[in-house]
Each structure stands twice: as structure tokens, then as C-alpha cells.
Coordinates of C-alpha atoms and ligand atoms in Angstrom, one line a residue:
M7 CA -21.8 -70.8 -33.2
D8 CA -22.2 -74.1 -31.0
V9 CA -18.5 -73.5 -29.7
Y10 CA -19.3 -70.0 -29.1
D11 CA -22.6 -70.7 -27.2
R12 CA -20.9 -73.2 -24.9
L13 CA -18.1 -70.7 -24.1
Y14 CA -20.3 -67.9 -23.7
A15 CA -22.6 -69.9 -21.2
A16 CA -19.5 -71.1 -19.3
Y17 CA -17.7 -67.9 -18.9
G18 CA -20.3 -65.1 -19.5
P19 CA -19.3 -61.8 -21.0
Q20 CA -15.6 -60.7 -21.3
H21 CA -15.9 -56.9 -21.5
W22 CA -13.1 -56.5 -24.0
W23 CA -11.2 -54.5 -24.7
P24 CA -9.6 -53.5 -21.4
G25 CA -8.9 -50.0 -22.3
D26 CA -10.6 -46.7 -21.8
S27 CA -10.0 -44.7 -25.2
A28 CA -9.5 -45.8 -28.7
F29 CA -5.7 -44.8 -28.6
G30 CA -5.5 -46.8 -25.2
V31 CA -6.6 -50.0 -27.2
I32 CA -4.3 -49.1 -30.0
A33 CA -1.3 -48.8 -27.8
G34 CA -2.2 -52.0 -25.7
A35 CA -2.5 -54.0 -28.8
I36 CA 0.8 -53.0 -29.9
L37 CA 2.4 -53.5 -26.4
T38 CA 0.7 -57.0 -25.9
Q39 CA 2.8 -58.6 -28.7
S40 CA 4.8 -61.4 -26.8
A41 CA 3.9 -60.0 -23.6
A42 CA 1.4 -60.9 -20.5
W43 CA -1.6 -58.3 -20.3
T44 CA -0.6 -57.5 -16.6
N45 CA 2.8 -56.2 -17.7
V46 CA 1.1 -54.3 -20.4
E47 CA -1.2 -52.8 -17.9
R48 CA 1.7 -51.7 -16.2
A49 CA 3.3 -50.0 -19.3
L50 CA -0.1 -48.5 -20.1
G51 CA -0.3 -47.1 -16.6
N52 CA 3.2 -45.6 -16.9
L53 CA 2.2 -43.9 -20.2
K54 CA -0.8 -42.4 -18.5
A55 CA 0.9 -41.3 -15.5
A56 CA 3.5 -39.3 -17.8
G57 CA 0.4 -37.7 -19.7
A58 CA 1.6 -39.8 -22.8
L59 CA -1.1 -42.1 -23.7
S60 CA -2.1 -40.3 -26.7
P61 CA -0.8 -39.6 -30.3
E62 CA 0.4 -36.2 -29.3
G63 CA 2.1 -37.6 -26.0
I64 CA 4.0 -40.4 -27.9
D65 CA 4.8 -38.1 -30.6
E66 CA 6.6 -35.6 -28.1
L67 CA 8.4 -38.0 -25.9
P68 CA 12.1 -38.9 -26.9
E69 CA 12.2 -42.5 -28.1
P70 CA 14.7 -43.6 -25.0
E71 CA 12.2 -41.9 -22.7
L72 CA 9.3 -44.0 -24.4
A73 CA 11.1 -47.0 -24.2
H74 CA 11.6 -46.6 -20.5
L75 CA 8.1 -46.0 -19.9
V76 CA 6.9 -49.2 -21.8
R77 CA 9.7 -51.3 -20.2
P78 CA 7.6 -53.6 -18.4
S79 CA 5.8 -54.9 -21.6
G80 CA 9.2 -56.2 -22.6
Y81 CA 11.2 -55.6 -26.3
Y82 CA 10.8 -52.0 -24.9
N83 CA 13.1 -50.5 -27.6
A84 CA 11.2 -52.2 -30.2
K85 CA 7.5 -51.4 -28.9
A86 CA 8.7 -47.5 -28.4
R87 CA 9.8 -47.6 -32.0
K88 CA 6.4 -49.3 -33.3
L89 CA 4.3 -46.7 -31.2
K90 CA 6.3 -44.0 -33.0
T91 CA 5.8 -45.3 -36.3
F92 CA 1.9 -45.9 -35.7
V93 CA 1.6 -42.2 -34.7
R94 CA 3.6 -41.1 -37.9
L95 CA 1.2 -43.2 -40.0
L96 CA -1.6 -41.4 -38.3
D97 CA -0.1 -38.0 -38.9
E98 CA 1.1 -38.7 -42.7
A99 CA -1.9 -40.6 -43.8
Y100 CA -5.0 -39.1 -41.7
G101 CA -3.8 -35.7 -40.8
G102 CA -3.4 -36.8 -37.0
D103 CA -7.1 -37.4 -36.9
L104 CA -7.7 -40.7 -35.1
E105 CA -11.4 -40.6 -35.7
A106 CA -10.9 -40.4 -39.2
M107 CA -8.4 -43.0 -39.3
L108 CA -10.8 -45.4 -37.4
A109 CA -13.8 -44.4 -39.5
S110 CA -12.1 -45.3 -42.8
P111 CA -13.0 -48.4 -44.5
A112 CA -11.7 -51.6 -43.0
E113 CA -9.7 -53.1 -46.0
E114 CA -8.1 -49.5 -46.7
L115 CA -7.0 -49.1 -42.9
R116 CA -5.9 -53.0 -42.7
E117 CA -3.4 -52.3 -45.7
A118 CA -2.3 -49.0 -44.1
L119 CA -1.7 -50.8 -40.9
L120 CA 0.2 -53.9 -42.6
R121 CA 2.3 -51.6 -44.4
T122 CA 3.6 -50.1 -41.0
H123 CA 6.7 -51.4 -39.3
G124 CA 5.9 -53.8 -36.4
I125 CA 2.1 -54.1 -37.1
G126 CA 1.2 -57.7 -38.3
P127 CA -2.2 -59.3 -38.9
E128 CA -3.1 -60.1 -35.3
T129 CA -2.4 -56.6 -34.2
A130 CA -3.9 -54.8 -37.2
D131 CA -7.0 -56.8 -36.7
S132 CA -7.2 -56.2 -33.0
I133 CA -7.3 -52.4 -33.9
L134 CA -9.9 -52.6 -36.6
L135 CA -12.2 -54.7 -34.3
Y136 CA -11.7 -53.1 -30.8
A137 CA -10.7 -49.5 -31.6
A138 CA -12.5 -49.1 -34.8
G139 CA -15.6 -51.4 -34.4
H140 CA -15.2 -53.2 -37.9
S141 CA -16.3 -56.8 -38.0
V142 CA -12.7 -58.4 -38.5
F143 CA -12.1 -61.8 -36.7
V144 CA -8.9 -61.9 -34.7
I145 CA -6.6 -65.0 -35.1
D146 CA -4.2 -65.6 -32.3
A147 CA -2.1 -68.6 -31.0
Y148 CA -4.9 -69.7 -28.7
T149 CA -7.3 -69.9 -31.6
R150 CA -5.2 -71.9 -33.5
R151 CA -4.4 -74.2 -30.7
A152 CA -7.9 -74.7 -29.5
F153 CA -9.7 -75.2 -32.9
S154 CA -7.0 -77.4 -34.2
R155 CA -7.6 -79.9 -31.1
L156 CA -11.4 -79.4 -31.7
G157 CA -10.7 -80.7 -35.4
F158 CA -11.7 -77.5 -37.3
L159 CA -8.8 -77.2 -39.6
P160 CA -8.8 -74.5 -42.3
E161 CA -7.8 -75.2 -46.0
R162 CA -4.6 -73.3 -45.5
D163 CA -2.8 -73.0 -42.1
T164 CA -2.0 -69.4 -42.5
Y165 CA -3.5 -66.4 -40.7
D166 CA -5.6 -65.6 -43.6
G167 CA -6.7 -69.4 -43.9
W168 CA -7.7 -69.3 -40.1
Q169 CA -9.6 -66.0 -40.5
W170 CA -11.7 -67.3 -43.4
L171 CA -12.7 -70.3 -41.5
F172 CA -14.3 -68.1 -39.0
V173 CA -15.7 -65.6 -41.2
Q174 CA -17.3 -68.1 -43.6
S175 CA -18.9 -69.8 -40.6
L176 CA -20.4 -67.0 -38.6
P177 CA -22.5 -63.9 -39.1
S178 CA -20.4 -60.8 -39.7
S179 CA -20.9 -59.0 -36.5
A180 CA -18.6 -57.0 -34.8
P181 CA -20.0 -57.6 -31.1
L182 CA -20.0 -61.2 -31.9
F183 CA -16.2 -61.3 -33.0
N184 CA -15.5 -59.1 -30.2
E185 CA -16.9 -61.4 -27.6
Y186 CA -15.6 -64.6 -29.4
H187 CA -12.0 -63.7 -29.5
A188 CA -12.1 -62.7 -25.9
L189 CA -13.9 -65.9 -24.8
I190 CA -11.1 -68.1 -27.0
V191 CA -8.4 -66.4 -25.2
R192 CA -10.1 -67.1 -21.7
L193 CA -10.5 -70.8 -22.8
G194 CA -6.7 -70.7 -24.0
K195 CA -5.8 -69.3 -20.7
E196 CA -7.9 -71.5 -18.3
A197 CA -8.4 -74.8 -20.2
C198 CA -6.7 -75.3 -23.6
R199 CA -3.2 -74.6 -22.3
K200 CA 0.0 -76.3 -23.8
Q201 CA -1.0 -78.9 -21.4
P202 CA -4.8 -79.0 -21.9
L203 CA -6.9 -79.3 -18.7
C204 CA -9.7 -81.0 -20.7
A205 CA -11.7 -81.9 -17.5
E206 CA -12.1 -78.2 -16.7
C207 CA -13.1 -77.2 -20.3
P208 CA -16.7 -76.3 -21.4
L209 CA -16.0 -78.0 -24.7
S210 CA -14.7 -81.4 -23.6
S211 CA -18.1 -83.2 -24.8
I212 CA -17.4 -82.0 -28.4
C213 CA -13.8 -82.3 -28.6
P214 CA -11.9 -85.3 -29.8
V215 CA -8.7 -84.5 -27.6
G216 CA -11.2 -83.9 -24.6
A217 CA -12.9 -87.2 -25.1
A218 CA -9.6 -89.1 -25.6
A219 CA -8.4 -87.5 -22.3
A220 CA -11.6 -88.5 -20.5
Ligands
LIG310 S1 -11.4 -80.5 -24.3 FE1 -9.1 -80.1 -24.2 S2 -8.3 -80.0 -26.0 FE2 -10.5 -80.1 -26.3 S3 -10.7 -77.6 -26.5 FE3 -10.9 -78.3 -24.2 S4 -8.9 -78.0 -23.2 FE4 -8.5 -77.9 -25.4

């Protein structure tokens, strides 16, 4: 919580997730794999302009046309297939009812998402937290990099090991997990980059790497 408090004091609320509907959040979580958010926004804008930013819209579009619309986000053929696969899961397991899907228990939904082509733990947990509001902590490359440098190492250097480190250290709260992940992304973009800018980091006074760089 000390790290969170310092990040929040420095950066303030991040207002995540940037999306105006639950399905927009889900599509964004799929399209943001290996992509900068500005490019994802262009892809989402294309879908919206085509009236296809909905499960029905994705379902009705031929896959090549869908791939063309999401092209700005990169890996567009694979991402079009992933969007189609998500919508198929929604139809087959939840009768096409997105609200029912998002209201299902977190563990059950996580397992269903992880069984779906192209959805890994980070994407599944982003959907669980930011679209469904479940208290699930999202781990990404920014999290691993910054917290390794800060000296917080999990027992197992795996996605689940990192997630457990946060879950056992924090109160279980979706609003807290929402803000914390967004703040870590901000930290990773502005200070804890591949080449860290420790002089500009709000955590430099508690970070061994930051102290060594001072
Ligand atoms: S002080 Fe440097 S290494 Fe430590 S978290 Fe900040 S940017 Fe990363």
C-alpha cells in the first residue's frame, strides 16, 4: 500500500479503463496485446464508425473485413480471429448475454476465458477487473519490471506467482486493483522504462535501483 500511496500522490486518479461500454473494454483488452494504446484507439474508432463495436457487430462482419478495421492495432488477422472467438464463447456459453457473462463468478469466467483461443491471463484478468468489476489483480510487463527493481520478488516468477504477491499483500478491492494497475502502467511509461528514469520517479526514495542511481 505504501507504493500505491506514493504513486497515487504523484500521478492522481488514472480514470481507467478508457472505454465507454463493457464490450468496448473487452475489445480493447484483446486489441491491446503487443500494441500501443493510441493504435488500439484507432482500431476501436474504426469498429465504432462501422457500427461493429458490439458482439452482434463482430459476429456479422466477415473476418477479412474485421481484420481490415482492426489493422491499426497490429497482428490484425490474429486479433480479428480472437474477437470472433470471444463472441463465439459468449454465444455458446452465455446465450449471447454479455451481462450474464460478466455477472458470473470470477473463477468460472476466468476459466472460460483462459480456454478461449488467444486469451491469456493478462487479457482475461483485464476483462474480469475492468469489464466485470471483479477484484482481480492484473499483472503485466510493467508490473514485473518495476516491482523486481523495487525488490518485491514472488516465490515463483510466473504470472500466478506475481498475482499472488499482490493479492496477499493488499485488501481485496476492485476499485483499488483498478487504480493500482493503471498507476503501475503510468509508472512504467514515464519513469520505470527499460532504461529507468529514476530521478523522475516517485518511488526513488524506497527503490534500491533508484538509490544506486542517485
Ligand atoms: S526508482 Fe528507478 S528503478 Fe526504481 S521504480 Fe523508479 S524508475 Fe524504476
